[in-house]
Short mmCIF file of C-alpha atoms in Angstrom, two decimals:
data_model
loop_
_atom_site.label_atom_id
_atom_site.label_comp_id
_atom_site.label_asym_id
_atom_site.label_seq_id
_atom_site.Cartn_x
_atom_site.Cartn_y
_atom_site.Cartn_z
CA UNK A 1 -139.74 -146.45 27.49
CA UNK A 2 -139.49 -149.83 28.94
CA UNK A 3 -136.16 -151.93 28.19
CA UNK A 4 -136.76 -154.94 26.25
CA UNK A 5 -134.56 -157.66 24.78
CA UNK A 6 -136.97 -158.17 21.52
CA UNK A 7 -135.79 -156.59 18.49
CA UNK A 8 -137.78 -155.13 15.79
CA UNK A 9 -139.73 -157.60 13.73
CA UNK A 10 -138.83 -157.02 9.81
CA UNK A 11 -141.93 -156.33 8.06
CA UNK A 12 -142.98 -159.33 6.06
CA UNK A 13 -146.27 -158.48 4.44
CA UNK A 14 -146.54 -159.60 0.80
CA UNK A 15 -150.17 -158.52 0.18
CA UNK A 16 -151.20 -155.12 0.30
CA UNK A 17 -154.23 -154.13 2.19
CA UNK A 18 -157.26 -154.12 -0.22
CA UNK A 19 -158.87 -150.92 -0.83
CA UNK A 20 -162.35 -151.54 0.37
CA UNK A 21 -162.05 -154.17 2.56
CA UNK A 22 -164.57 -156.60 3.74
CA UNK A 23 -166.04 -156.24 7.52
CA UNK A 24 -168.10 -159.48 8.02
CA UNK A 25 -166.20 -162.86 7.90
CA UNK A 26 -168.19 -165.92 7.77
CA UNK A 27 -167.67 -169.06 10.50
CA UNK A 28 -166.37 -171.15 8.05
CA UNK A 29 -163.61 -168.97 6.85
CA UNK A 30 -162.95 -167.72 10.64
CA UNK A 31 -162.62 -171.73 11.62
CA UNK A 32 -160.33 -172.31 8.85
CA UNK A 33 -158.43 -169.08 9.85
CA UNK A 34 -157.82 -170.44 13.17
CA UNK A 35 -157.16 -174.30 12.23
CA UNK A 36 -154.20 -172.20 10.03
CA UNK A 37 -153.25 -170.16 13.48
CA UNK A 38 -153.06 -173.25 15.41
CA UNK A 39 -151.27 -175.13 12.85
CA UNK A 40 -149.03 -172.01 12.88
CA UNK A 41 -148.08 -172.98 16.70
CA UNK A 42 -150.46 -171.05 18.06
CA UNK A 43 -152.12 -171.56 21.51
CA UNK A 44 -155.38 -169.95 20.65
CA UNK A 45 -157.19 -166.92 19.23
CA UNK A 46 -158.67 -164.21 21.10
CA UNK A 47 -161.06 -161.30 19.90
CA UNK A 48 -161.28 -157.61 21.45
CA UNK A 49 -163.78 -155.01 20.53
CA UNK A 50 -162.20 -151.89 21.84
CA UNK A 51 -164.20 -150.04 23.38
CA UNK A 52 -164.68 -145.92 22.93
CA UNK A 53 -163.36 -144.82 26.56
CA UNK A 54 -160.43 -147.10 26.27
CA UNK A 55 -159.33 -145.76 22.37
CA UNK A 56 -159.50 -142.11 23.91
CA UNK A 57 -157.31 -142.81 26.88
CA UNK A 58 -154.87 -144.44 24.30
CA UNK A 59 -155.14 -142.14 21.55
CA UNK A 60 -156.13 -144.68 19.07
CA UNK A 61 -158.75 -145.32 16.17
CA UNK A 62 -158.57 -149.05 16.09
CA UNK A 63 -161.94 -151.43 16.49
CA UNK A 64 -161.51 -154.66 16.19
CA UNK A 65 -158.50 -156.64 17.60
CA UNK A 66 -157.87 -160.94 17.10
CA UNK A 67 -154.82 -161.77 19.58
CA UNK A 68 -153.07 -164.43 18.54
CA UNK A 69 -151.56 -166.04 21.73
CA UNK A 70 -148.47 -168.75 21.49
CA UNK A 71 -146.87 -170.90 24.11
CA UNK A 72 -143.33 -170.03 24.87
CA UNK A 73 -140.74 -172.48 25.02
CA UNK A 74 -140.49 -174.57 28.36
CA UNK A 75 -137.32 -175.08 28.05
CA UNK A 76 -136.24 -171.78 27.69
CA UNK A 77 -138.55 -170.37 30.60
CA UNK A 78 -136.55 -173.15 32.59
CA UNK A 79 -133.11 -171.48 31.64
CA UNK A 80 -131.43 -169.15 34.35
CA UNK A 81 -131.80 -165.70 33.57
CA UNK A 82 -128.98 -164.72 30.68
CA UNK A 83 -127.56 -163.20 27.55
CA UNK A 84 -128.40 -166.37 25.84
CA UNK A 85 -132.18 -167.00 27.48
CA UNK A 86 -132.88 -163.28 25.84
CA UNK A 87 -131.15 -164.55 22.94
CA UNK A 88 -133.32 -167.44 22.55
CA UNK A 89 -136.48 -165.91 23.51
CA UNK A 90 -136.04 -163.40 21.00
CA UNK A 91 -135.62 -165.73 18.10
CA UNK A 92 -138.91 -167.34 19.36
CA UNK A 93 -140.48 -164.09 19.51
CA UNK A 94 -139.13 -163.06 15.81
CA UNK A 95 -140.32 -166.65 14.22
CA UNK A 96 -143.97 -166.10 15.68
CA UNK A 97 -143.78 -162.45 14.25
CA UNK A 98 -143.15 -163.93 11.05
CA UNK A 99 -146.21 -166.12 11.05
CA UNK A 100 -148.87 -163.14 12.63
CA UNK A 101 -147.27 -161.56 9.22
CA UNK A 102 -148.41 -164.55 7.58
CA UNK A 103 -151.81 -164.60 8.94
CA UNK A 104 -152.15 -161.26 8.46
CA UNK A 105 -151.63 -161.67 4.49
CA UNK A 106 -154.40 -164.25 4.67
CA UNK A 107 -156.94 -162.23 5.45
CA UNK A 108 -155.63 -159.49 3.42
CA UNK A 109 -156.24 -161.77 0.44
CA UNK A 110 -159.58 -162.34 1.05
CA UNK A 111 -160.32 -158.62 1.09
CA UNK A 112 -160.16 -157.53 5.19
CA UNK A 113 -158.17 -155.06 6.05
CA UNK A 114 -155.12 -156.44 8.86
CA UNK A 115 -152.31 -154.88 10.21
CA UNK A 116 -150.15 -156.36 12.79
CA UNK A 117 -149.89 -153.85 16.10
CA UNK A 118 -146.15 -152.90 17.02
CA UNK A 119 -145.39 -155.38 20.14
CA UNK A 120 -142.93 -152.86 21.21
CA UNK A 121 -144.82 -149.32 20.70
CA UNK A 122 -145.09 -148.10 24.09
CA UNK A 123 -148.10 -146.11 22.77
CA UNK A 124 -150.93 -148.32 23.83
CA UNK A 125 -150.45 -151.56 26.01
CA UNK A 126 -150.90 -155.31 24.49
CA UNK A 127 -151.77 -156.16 27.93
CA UNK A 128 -154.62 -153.67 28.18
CA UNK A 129 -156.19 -154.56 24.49
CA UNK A 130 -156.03 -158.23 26.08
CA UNK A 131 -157.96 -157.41 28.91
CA UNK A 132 -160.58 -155.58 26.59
CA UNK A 133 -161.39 -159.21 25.59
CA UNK A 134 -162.62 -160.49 28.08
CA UNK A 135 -160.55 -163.33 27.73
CA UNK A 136 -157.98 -162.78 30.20
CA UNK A 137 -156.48 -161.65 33.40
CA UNK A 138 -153.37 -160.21 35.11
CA UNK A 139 -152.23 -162.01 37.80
CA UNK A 140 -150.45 -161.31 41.13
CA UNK A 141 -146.80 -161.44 39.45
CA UNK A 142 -148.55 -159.24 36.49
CA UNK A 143 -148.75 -162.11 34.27
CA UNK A 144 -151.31 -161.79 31.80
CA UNK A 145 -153.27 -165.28 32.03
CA UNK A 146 -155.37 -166.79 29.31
CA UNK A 147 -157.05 -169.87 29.90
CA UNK A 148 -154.77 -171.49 27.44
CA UNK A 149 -152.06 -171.01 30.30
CA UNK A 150 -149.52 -168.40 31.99
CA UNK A 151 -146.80 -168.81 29.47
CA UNK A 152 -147.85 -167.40 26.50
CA UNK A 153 -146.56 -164.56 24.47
CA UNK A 154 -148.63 -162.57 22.23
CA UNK A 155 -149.12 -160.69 18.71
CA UNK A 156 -152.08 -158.62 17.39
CA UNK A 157 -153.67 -157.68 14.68
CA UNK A 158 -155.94 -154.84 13.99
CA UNK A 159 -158.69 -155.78 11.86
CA UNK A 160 -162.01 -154.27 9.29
CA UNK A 161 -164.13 -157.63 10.60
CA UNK A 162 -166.42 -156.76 12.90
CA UNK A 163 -168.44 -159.75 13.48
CA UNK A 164 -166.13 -161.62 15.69
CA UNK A 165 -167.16 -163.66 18.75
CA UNK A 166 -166.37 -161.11 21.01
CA UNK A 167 -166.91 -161.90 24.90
CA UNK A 168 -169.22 -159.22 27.01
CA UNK A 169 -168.49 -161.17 30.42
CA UNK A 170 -164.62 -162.05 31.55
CA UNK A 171 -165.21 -165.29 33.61
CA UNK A 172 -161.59 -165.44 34.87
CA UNK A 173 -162.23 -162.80 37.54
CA UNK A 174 -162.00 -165.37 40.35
CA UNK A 175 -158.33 -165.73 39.31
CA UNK A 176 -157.60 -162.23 41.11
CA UNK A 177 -158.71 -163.61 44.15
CA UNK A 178 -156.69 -167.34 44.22
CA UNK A 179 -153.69 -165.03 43.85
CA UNK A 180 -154.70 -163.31 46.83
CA UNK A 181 -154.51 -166.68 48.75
CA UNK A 182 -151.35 -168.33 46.87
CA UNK A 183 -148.54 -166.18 47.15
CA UNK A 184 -146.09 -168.84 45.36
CA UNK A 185 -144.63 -165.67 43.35
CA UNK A 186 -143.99 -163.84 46.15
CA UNK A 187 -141.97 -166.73 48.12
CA UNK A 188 -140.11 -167.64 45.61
CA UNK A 189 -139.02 -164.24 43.80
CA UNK A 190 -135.37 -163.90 43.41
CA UNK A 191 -135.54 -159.68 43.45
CA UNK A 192 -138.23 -159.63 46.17
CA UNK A 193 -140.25 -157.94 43.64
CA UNK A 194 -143.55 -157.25 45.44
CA UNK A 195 -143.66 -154.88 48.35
CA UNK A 196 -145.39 -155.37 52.08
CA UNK A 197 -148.46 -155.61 51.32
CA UNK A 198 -147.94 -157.93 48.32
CA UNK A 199 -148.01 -156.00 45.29
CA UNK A 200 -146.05 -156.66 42.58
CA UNK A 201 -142.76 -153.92 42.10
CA UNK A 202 -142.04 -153.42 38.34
CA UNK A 203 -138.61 -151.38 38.85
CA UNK A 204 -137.52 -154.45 40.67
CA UNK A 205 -138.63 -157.09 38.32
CA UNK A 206 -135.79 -158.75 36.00
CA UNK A 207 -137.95 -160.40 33.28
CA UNK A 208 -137.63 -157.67 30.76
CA UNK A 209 -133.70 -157.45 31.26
CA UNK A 210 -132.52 -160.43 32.26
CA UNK A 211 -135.30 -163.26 31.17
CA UNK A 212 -136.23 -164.25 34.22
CA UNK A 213 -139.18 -166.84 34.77
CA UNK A 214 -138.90 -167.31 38.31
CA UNK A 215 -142.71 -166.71 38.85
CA UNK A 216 -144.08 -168.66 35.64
CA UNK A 217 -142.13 -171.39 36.80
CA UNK A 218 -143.87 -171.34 40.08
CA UNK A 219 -147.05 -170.43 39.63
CA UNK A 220 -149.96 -173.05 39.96
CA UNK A 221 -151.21 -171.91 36.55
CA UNK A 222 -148.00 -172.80 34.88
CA UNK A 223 -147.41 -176.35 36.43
CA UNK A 224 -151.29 -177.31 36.53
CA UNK A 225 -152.84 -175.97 34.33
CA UNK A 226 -155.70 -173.22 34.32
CA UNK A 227 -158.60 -175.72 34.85
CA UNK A 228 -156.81 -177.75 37.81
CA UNK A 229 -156.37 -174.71 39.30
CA UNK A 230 -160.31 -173.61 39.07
CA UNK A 231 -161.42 -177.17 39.91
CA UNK A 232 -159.26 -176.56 42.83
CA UNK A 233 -160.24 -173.66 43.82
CA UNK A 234 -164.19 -174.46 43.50
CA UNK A 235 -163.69 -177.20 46.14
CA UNK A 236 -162.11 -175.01 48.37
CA UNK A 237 -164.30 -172.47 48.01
CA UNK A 238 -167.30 -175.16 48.74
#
């Protein structure tokens, strides 16, 4: 069990889940779903469509995944690691809760099935259902990267829909290899959390104890934004 400064999220669900729920949602209600997630504070939406190798390596029945992806605070990732940073990040991290909650309810009401996946059940990885979307990356300093940006937290909910615009292709593959030729998070990491050869040392990383941001801070993707950083990279590789 990994350490983690987030507490449980109360459940907040004041719908029950219907009893046979709907499993195709129209583009007009999904559009207006995710005009409510952004006005929400949300970054973005993402949709995974687990596939059947990856539920039997986890042990899990679920289908169809949206990811509901929120920027965290820039002032907070600029604190110094501390009591208070966790403090603050987990209040940030309980208020989004409260809305995926929210969202969840929504589509409750209009008869599909939702039900917000534990952020802190060890049993299957967030990460991993993010990178079943096609829709992301993990970077050299094992960020997970959207296109949105590096700083963004995540919730997830499990879903009956099961026409959502899922992605076959992940286009941000070429991120793995700018990492390969940055190397920002390495020079700058306070716990010298990568090892010879570059590769990133979880035991010695301090984000999940401490709050540190050192990396995010840093890293290209953070200060320039994802498609600076392609443009960038395009000319370079030209």
């Amino acid at each position: 069990m990994r350490f983690r400064y987030h507490q449980p999220i109360p459940n907040f669900y004041q719908i029950e889940n219907p009893h046979h729920p709907k499993t195709a949602i129209s583009d007009d209600f999904l559009n207006e779903f995710r005009d409510i997630a952004i006005a929400s504070r949300f970054a973005g939406l993402s949709y995974a469509k687990l596939d059947d190798e990856f539920k039997r390596e986890w042990d899990i029945d679920w289908d169809n995944i949206i990811i509901l992806k929120y920027a965290m605070s820039d002032e907070i990732l600029k604190m110094e690691p501390s009591k208070e940073k966790c403090k603050l990040m987990d209040e940030e991290f309980q208020e989004v809760g409260a809305k995926t909650f929210a969202l969840a309810d929504i589509l409750r009401e209009n008869d599909f099935r939702a039900d917000l996946i534990n952020p802190l059940d060890d049993r299957v990885s967030l990460r991993a259902i993010a990178l079943q979307s096609n829709d992301a990356v993990i970077t050299r300093s094992n960020m997970c990267l959207f296109k949105e940006g590096l700083n963004l937290g995540f919730f997830m909910i499990e879903t009956s829909i099961e026409n959502l615009p899922f992605k076959s292709e992940n286009d941000l593959e070429w991120v793995r290899d700018q990492c390969l030729n940055c190397g920002v998070c390495i020079e700058m990491c306070p716990e010298k959390a990568f090892d010879e050869d570059g590769r990133f040392l979880r035991k010695l990383c301090t984000a999940h104890r401490e709050g540190c941001s050192v990396c995010i801070n840093y890293c290209p993707f953070y200060k320039r934004g994802y498609e600076k950083v392609k443009q960038r990279y395009l000319r370079m590789k030209k």
